[in-house]
Short mmCIF file of C-alpha atoms in Angstrom, two decimals:
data_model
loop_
_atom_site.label_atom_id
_atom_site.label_comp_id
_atom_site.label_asym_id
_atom_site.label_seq_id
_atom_site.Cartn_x
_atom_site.Cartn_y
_atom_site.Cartn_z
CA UNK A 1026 16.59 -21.47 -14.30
CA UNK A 1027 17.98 -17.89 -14.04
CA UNK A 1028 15.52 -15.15 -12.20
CA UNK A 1029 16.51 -11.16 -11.83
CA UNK A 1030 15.77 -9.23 -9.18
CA UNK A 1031 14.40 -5.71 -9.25
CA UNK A 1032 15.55 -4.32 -5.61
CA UNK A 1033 18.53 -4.98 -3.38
CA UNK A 1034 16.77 -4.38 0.06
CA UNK A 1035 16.48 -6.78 2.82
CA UNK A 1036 13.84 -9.51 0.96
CA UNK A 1037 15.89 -9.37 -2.46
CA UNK A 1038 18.71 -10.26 -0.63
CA UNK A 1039 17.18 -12.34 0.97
CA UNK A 1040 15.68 -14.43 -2.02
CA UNK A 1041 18.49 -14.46 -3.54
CA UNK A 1042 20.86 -16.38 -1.16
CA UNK A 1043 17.58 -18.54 -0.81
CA UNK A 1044 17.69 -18.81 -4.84
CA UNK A 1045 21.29 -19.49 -5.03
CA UNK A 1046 20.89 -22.34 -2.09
CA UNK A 1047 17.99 -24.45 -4.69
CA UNK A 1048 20.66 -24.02 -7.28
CA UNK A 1049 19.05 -20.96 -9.09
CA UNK A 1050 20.68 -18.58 -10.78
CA UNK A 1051 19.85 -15.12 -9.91
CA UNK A 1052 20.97 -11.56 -10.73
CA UNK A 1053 20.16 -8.87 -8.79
CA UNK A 1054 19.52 -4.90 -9.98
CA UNK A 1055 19.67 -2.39 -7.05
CA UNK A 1056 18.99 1.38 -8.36
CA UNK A 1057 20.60 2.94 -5.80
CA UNK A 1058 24.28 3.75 -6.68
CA UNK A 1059 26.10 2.84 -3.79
CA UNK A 1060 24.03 1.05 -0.86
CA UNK A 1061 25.08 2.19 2.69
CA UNK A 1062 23.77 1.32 6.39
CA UNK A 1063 20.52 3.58 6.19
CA UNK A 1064 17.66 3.31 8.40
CA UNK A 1065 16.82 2.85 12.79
CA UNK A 1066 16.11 0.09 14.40
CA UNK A 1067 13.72 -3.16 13.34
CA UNK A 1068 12.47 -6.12 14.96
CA UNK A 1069 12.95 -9.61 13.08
CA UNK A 1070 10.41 -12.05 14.53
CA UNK A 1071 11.42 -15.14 15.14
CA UNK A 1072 9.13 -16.98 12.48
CA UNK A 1073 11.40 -14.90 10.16
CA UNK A 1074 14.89 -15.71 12.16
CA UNK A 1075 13.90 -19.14 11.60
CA UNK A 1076 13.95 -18.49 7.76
CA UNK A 1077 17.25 -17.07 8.32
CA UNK A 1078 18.31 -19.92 10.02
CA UNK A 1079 17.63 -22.22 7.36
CA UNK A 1080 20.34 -20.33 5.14
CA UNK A 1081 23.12 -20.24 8.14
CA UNK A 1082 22.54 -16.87 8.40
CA UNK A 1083 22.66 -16.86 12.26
CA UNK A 1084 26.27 -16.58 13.19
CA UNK A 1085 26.49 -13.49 10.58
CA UNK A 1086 23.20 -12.08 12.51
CA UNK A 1087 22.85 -12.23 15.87
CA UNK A 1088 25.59 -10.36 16.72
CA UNK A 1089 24.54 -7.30 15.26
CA UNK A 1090 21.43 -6.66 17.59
CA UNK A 1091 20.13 -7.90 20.70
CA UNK A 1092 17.34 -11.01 21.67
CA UNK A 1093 14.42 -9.43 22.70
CA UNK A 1094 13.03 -10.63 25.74
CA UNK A 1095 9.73 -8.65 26.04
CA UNK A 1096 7.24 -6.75 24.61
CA UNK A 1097 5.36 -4.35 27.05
CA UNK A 1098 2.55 -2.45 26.70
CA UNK A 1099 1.87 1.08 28.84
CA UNK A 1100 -0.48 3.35 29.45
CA UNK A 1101 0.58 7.64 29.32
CA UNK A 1102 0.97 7.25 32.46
CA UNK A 1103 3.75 4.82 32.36
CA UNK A 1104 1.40 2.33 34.38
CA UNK A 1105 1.60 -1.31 32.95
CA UNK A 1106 -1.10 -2.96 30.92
CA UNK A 1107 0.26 -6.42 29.24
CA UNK A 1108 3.70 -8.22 29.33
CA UNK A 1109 4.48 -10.82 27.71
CA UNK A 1110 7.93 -13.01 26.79
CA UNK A 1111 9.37 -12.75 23.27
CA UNK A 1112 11.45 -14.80 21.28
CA UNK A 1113 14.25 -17.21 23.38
CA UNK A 1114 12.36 -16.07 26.41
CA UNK A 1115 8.99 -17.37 25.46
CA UNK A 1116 10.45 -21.09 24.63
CA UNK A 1117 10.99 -20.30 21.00
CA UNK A 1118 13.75 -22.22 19.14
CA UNK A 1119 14.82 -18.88 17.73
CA UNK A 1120 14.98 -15.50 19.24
CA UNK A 1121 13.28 -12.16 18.21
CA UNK A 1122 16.15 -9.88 17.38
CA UNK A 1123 16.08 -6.01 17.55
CA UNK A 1124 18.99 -4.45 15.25
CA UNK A 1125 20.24 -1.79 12.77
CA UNK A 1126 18.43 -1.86 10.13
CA UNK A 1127 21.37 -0.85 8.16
CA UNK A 1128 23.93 -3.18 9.78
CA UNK A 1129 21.04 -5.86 8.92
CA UNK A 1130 21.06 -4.78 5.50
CA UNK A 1131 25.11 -4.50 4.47
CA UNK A 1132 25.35 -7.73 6.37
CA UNK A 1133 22.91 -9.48 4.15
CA UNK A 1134 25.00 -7.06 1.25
CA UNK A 1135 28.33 -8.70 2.04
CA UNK A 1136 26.72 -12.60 2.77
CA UNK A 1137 25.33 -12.62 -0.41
CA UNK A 1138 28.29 -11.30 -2.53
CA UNK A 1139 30.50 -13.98 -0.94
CA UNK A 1140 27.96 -16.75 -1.84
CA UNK A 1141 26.90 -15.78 -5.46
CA UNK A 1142 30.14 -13.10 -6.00
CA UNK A 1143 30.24 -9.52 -6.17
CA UNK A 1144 28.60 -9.26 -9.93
CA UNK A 1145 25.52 -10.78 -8.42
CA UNK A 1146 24.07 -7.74 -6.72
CA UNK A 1147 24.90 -4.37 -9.79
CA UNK A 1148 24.15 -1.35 -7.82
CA UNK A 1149 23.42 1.79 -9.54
CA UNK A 1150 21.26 0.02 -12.16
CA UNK A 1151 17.21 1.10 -12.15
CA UNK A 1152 14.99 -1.12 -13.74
CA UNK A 1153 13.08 0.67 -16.46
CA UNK A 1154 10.75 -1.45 -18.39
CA UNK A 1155 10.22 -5.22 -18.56
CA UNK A 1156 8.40 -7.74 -21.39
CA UNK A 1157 7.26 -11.27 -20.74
CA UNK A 1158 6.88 -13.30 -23.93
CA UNK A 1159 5.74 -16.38 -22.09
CA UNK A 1160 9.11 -18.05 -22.32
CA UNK A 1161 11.70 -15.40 -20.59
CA UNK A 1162 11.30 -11.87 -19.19
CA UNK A 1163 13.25 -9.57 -20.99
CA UNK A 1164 14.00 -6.41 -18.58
CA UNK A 1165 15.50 -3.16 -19.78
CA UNK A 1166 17.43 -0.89 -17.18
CA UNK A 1167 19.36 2.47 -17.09
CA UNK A 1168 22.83 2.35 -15.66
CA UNK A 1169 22.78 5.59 -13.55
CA UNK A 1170 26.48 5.76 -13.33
CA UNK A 1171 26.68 6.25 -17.32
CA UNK A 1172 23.25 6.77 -18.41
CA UNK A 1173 23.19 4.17 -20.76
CA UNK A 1174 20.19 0.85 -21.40
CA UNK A 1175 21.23 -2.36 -20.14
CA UNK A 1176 19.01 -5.14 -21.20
CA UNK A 1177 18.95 -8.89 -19.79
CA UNK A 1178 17.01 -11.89 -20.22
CA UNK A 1179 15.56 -14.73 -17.48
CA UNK A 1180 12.74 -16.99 -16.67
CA UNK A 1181 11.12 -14.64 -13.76
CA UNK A 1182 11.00 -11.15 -12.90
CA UNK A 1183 10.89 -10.52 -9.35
CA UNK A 1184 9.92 -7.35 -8.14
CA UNK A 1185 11.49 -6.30 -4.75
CA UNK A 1186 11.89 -2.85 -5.42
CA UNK A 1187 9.48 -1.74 -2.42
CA UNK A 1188 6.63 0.82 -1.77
CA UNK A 1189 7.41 2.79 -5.14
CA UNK A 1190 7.82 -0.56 -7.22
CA UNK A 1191 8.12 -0.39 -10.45
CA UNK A 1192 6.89 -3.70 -11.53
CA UNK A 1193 4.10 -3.08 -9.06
CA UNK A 1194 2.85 -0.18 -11.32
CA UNK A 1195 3.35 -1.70 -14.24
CA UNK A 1196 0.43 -3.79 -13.85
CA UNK A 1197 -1.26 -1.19 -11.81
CA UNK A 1198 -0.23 1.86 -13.49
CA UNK A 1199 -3.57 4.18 -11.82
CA UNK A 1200 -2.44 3.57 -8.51
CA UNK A 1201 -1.00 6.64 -7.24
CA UNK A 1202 0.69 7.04 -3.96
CA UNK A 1203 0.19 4.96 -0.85
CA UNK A 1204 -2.34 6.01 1.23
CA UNK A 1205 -1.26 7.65 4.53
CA UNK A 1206 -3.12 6.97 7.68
CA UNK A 1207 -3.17 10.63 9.23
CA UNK A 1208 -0.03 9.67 11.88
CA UNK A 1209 3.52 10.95 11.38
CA UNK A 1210 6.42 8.52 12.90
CA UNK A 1211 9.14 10.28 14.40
CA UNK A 1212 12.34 7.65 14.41
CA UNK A 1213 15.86 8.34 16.13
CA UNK A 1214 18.53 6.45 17.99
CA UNK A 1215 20.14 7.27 21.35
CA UNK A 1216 22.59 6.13 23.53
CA UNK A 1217 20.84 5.57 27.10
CA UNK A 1218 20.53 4.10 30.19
CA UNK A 1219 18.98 0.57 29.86
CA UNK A 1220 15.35 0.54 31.28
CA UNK A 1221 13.21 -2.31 32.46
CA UNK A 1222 15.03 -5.93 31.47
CA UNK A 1223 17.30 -4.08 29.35
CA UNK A 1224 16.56 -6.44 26.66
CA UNK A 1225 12.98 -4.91 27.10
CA UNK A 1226 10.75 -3.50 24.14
CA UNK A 1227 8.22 -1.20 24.88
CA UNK A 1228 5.00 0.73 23.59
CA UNK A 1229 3.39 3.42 25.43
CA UNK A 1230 0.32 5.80 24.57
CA UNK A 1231 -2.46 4.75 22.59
CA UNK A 1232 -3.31 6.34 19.11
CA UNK A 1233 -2.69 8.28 17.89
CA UNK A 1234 -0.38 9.82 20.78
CA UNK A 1235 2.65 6.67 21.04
CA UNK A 1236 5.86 6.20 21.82
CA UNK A 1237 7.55 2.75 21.18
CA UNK A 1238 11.29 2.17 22.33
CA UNK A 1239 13.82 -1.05 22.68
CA UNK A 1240 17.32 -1.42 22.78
CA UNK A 1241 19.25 -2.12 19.11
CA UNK A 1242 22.89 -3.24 21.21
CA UNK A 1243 24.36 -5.26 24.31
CA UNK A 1244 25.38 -2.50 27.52
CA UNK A 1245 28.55 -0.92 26.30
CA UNK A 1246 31.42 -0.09 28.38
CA UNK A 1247 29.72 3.52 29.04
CA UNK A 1248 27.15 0.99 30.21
CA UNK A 1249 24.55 2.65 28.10
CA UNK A 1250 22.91 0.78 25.37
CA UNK A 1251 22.34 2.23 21.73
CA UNK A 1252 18.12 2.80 22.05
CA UNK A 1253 15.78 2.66 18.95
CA UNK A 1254 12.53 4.89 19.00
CA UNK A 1255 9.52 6.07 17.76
CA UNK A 1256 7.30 8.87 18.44
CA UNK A 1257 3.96 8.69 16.71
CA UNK A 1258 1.17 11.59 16.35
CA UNK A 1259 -1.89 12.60 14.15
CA UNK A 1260 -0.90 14.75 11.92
CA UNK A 1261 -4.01 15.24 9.23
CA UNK A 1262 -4.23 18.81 10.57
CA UNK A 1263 -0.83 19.71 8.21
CA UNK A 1264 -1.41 17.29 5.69
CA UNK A 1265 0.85 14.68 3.75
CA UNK A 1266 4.47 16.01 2.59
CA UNK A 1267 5.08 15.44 -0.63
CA UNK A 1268 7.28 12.08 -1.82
CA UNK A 1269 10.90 13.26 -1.99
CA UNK A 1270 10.64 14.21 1.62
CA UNK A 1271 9.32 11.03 2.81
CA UNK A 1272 12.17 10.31 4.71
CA UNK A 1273 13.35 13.39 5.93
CA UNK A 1274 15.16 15.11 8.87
CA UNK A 1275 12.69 15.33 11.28
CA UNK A 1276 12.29 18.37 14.37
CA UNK A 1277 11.86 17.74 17.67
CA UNK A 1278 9.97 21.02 17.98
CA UNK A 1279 7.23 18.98 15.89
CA UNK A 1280 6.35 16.61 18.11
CA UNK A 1281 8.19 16.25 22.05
CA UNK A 1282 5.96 19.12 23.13
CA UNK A 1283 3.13 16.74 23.22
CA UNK A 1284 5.42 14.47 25.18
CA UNK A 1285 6.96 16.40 27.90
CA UNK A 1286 5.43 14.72 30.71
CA UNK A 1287 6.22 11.87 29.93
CA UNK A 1288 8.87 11.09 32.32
CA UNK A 1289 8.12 7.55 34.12
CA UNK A 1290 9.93 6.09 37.11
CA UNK A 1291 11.54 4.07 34.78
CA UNK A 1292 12.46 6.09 31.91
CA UNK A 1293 12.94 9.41 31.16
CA UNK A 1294 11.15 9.74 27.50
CA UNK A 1295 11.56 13.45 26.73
CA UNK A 1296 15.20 13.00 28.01
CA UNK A 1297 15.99 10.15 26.03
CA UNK A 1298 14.49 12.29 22.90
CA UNK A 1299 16.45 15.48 23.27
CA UNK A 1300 19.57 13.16 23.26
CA UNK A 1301 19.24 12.14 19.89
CA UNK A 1302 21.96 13.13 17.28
CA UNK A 1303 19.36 13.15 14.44
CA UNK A 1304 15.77 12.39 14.08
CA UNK A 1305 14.02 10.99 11.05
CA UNK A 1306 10.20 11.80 10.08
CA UNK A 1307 7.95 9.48 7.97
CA UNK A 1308 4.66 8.92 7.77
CA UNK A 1309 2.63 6.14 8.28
CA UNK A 1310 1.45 4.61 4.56
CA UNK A 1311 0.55 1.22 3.22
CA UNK A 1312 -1.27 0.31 0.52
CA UNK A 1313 -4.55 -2.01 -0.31
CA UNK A 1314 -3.54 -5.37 -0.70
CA UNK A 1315 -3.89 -6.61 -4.22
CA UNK A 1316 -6.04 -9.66 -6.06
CA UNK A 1317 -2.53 -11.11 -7.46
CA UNK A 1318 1.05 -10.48 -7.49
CA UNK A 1319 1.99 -12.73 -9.94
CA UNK A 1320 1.39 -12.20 -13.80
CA UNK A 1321 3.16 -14.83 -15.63
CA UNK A 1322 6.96 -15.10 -15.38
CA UNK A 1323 6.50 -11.79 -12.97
CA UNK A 1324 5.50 -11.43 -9.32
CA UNK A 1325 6.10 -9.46 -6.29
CA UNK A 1326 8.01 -10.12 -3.02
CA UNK A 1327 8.04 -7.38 0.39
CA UNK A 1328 6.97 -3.95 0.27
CA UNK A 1329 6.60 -3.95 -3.10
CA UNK A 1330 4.15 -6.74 -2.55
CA UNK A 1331 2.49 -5.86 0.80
CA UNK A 1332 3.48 -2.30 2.35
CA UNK A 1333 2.27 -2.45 5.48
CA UNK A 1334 1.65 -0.68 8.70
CA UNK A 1335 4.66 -0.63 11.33
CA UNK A 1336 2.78 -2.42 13.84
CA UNK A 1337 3.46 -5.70 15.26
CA UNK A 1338 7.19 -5.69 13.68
CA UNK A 1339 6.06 -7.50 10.54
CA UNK A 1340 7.61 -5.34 7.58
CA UNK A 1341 10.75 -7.06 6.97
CA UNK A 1342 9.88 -10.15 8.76
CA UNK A 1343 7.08 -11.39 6.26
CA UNK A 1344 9.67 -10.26 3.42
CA UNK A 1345 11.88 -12.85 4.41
CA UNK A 1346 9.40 -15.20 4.53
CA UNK A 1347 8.18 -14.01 1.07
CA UNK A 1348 12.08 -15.32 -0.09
CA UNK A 1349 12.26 -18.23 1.07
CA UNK A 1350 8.85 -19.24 0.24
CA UNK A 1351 9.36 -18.44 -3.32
CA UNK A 1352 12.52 -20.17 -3.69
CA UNK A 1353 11.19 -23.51 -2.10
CA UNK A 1354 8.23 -23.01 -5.14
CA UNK A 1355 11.01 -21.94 -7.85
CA UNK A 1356 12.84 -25.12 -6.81
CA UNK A 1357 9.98 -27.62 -7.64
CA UNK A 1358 10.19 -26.76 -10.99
CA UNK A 1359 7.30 -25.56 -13.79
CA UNK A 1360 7.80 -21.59 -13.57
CA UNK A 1361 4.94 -20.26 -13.58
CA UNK A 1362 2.82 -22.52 -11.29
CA UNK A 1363 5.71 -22.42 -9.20
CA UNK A 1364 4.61 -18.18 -8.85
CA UNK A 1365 1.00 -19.06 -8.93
CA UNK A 1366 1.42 -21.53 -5.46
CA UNK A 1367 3.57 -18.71 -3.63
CA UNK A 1368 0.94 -16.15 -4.93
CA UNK A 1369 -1.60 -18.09 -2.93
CA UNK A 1370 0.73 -19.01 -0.11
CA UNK A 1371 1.56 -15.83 0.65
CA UNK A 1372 -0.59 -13.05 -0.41
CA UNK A 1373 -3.72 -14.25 1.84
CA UNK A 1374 -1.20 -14.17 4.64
CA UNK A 1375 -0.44 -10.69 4.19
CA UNK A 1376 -3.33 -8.99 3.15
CA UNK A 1377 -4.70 -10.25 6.71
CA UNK A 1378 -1.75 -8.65 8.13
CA UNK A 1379 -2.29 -5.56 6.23
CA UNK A 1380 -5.82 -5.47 7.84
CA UNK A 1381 -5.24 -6.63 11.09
CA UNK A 1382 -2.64 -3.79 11.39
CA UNK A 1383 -4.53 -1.13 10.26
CA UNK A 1384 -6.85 -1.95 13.22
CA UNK A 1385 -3.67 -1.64 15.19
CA UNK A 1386 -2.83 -5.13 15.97
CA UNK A 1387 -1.49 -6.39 19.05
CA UNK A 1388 -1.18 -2.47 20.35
CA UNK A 1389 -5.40 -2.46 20.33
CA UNK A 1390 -4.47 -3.17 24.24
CA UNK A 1391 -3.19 0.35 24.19
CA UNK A 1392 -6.48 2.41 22.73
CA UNK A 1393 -8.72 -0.30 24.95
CA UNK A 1394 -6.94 0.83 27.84
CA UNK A 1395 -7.21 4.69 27.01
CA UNK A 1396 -11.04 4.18 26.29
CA UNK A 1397 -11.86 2.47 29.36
CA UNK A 1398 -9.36 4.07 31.88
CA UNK A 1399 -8.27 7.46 30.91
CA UNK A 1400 -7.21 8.53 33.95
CA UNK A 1401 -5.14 5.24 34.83
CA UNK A 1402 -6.12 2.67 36.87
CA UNK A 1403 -4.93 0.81 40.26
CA UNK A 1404 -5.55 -2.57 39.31
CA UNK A 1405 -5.22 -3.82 35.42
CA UNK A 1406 -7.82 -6.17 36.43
CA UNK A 1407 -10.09 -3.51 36.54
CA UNK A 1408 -9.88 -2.44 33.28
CA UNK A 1409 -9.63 -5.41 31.06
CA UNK A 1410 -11.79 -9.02 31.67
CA UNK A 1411 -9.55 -12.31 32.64
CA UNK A 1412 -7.97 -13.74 29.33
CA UNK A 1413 -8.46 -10.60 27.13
CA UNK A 1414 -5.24 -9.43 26.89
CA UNK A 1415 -3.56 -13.04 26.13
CA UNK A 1416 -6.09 -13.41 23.74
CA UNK A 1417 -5.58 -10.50 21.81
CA UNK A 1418 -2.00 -10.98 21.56
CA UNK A 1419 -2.76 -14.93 20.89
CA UNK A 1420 -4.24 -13.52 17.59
CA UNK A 1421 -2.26 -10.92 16.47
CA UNK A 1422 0.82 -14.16 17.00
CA UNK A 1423 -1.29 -16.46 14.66
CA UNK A 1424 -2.56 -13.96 12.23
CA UNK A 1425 1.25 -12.97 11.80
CA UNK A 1426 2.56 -16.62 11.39
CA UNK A 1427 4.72 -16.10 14.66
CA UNK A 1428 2.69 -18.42 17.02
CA UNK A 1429 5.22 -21.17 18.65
CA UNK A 1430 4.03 -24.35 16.53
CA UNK A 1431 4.36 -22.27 13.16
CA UNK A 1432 7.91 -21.18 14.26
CA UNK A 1433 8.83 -24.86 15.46
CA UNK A 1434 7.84 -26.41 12.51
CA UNK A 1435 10.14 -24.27 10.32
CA UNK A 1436 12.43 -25.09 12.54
CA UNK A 1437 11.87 -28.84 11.69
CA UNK A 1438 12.68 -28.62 7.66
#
């Protein structure tokens, strides 16, 4: 069996180490020319690490980021609503880490280069067009270094090129742009003073008016650790900018104003902020989850599949998942049920995501909290009724695929 890849992010990488290890062979096409260490920080959950795990990937891993420990929520006050343990410190098998995403990424790069060779992942190449004939997937792609077709042939088509896929609108070629939830994310990296555990991940606000930080490294000799961030406002009253700037240099002028106050006991926020070499604006899109992502010999895998909401840290975790899952269906043979059972394996499980996050997830705590105490509160107890907390982060765990027995019986295979 031989399967190309449209899309050398994190889950086409991903599936294709997973591909190689059933004894697939796979080719991946990445458009961009020359891939380099792009991006801030991101959270891999541990039902995802636990993926990872099952290709080795651990030792190449963990060293890049740090094990989160927690995840707390606070009011704009700074005043504590919900803790909870995360990964290793919450009895998992396998720890939630917070890293680069671009060391992430060129690690992944290099792993799977020296398992399949370096011809296995051909940069610079943009898939154009694609034809199934029932029997083999024929794809046709421009080489962007010479301008030239390049054609190939293989039993599936998977389409990991992301939130613009291609393959995704070829079968839906009406529909447009994501849609945009009104909030603008404001992302950055700083080198600061650990706060709380130091191995602590916070969120802080409620919407649309949030700030959500956690450590990316270990305490460095400066004894300063590198600090991921995100600053999150309505925007709706300037509107959408257009695509190419969708990830563009973003101005603190635009947004710190509305956080100036917000200096806690235990962190300076507008501090931390000004500190920042560059920022990075984006805004806050998904798209409606779709009736099927396989057609065929073709499906979908990641963004391309399930753009999502960056709440609850699910983006590139459920794209992992996506990988391996489709590999363990590839393996069993007969193509295209083999797409048809990971169609229904995994697109249920994210369109609920996709929902769940657009009513914010685990950070409802946040808005409750703002609703029903504005002004803060003495006593947390006060504001929210015994059990309601756990429970809505016992939800937002199982809805996600990250509760403890999910995670432990991946562990298991």
């Amino acid at each position: 069996m031989r399967v190309v890849i449209a899309g050398g992010g994190i889950g086409g990488l991903t599936a294709a180490m997973a591909l190689h290890a059933k004894g697939i062979d796979v080719q991946v096409y990445e458009a961009v020319t020359e891939l380099q260490p792009l991006g801030v920080g991101i959270n891999v959950l541990p039902h995802a690490m636990a993926q990872l795990h099952r290709l080795d990937l651990m030792d190449q891993l963990l060293p890049l980021g740090v094990a989160t420990a927690e995840l707390c929520f606070f009011n704009r006050h700074g005043q504590l609503i919900w803790r909870e343990p995360r990964g290793l410190a919450a009895g998992y098998p396998v720890p939630q880490l917070s890293v680069h995403r671009g060391q992430f990424h060129m690690a992944l790069l290099a792993e799977t280069r020296r398992r399949l060779g370096d011809d296995a992942v051909r940069t610079g190449h943009a898939l154009r067009s694609f034809v199934d004939d029932g029997r083999r997937v024929r794809v046709e792609l421009v080489d962007r270094r010479t301008d030239t077709a390049v054609t190939d042939e293989a039993d599936v088509l998977v389409g990991a090129d992301g939130i613009h896929s291609t393959v995704r609108s070829a079968f839906h070629p009406d529909e447009g742009l994501p849609q945009w939830s009104g909030n603008v994310l404001w992302r950055a990296v700083t080198r600061w003073q650990p706060f709380l555990t130091g191995r602590s991940m916070f969120m802080a606000g409620h919407r649309p008016h949030k700030f959500v930080a956690y450590p990316l490294t270990e305490v460095g000799d400066d004894g300063k650790v590198t600090v991921n961030w995100i600053a999150e406002l309505d925007r709706t009253d300037v509107g959408l900018a257009q695509r190419e700037d969708w990830n563009r240099r973003g101005d603190l002028a635009d947004f710190l104003p509305r956080f100036d106050d917000w200096v806690f006991d235990w962190l300076d926020i507008p501090a931390m902020c000004r500190a920042a070499e560059a920022t990075f604006e984006f805004p806050m899109v998904d798209r409606d989850p779709l009736p099927r992502w396989t057609h065929g010999r073709v499906t979908l895998l990641g963004d391309a599949a399930h753009p999502m909401y960056p709440i609850g840290s699910n983006g590139a975790s459920q794209a992992i998942i996506d990988a391996l899952t489709l590999a363990d269906e590839l393996s069993t043979g007969g193509v295209e049920d083999a797409l048809l059972r990971y169609d229904d394996d995994r697109r249920p499980k994210t369109a609920q995501i996709v929902r769940s996050n657009r009513q914010h997830g685990p950070e409802r705590v946040l808005d409750l909290a703002e609703d029903r105490a504005p002004g803060g509160f003495d006593d947390v107890a006060d504001v929210f009724a015994p059990g309601e907390l756990e429970g809505i982060a016992a939800t937002y765990r199982q809805t996600a695929g990250f509760d403890l027995r999910s995670v432990e019986a991946t562990e298991r295979r």
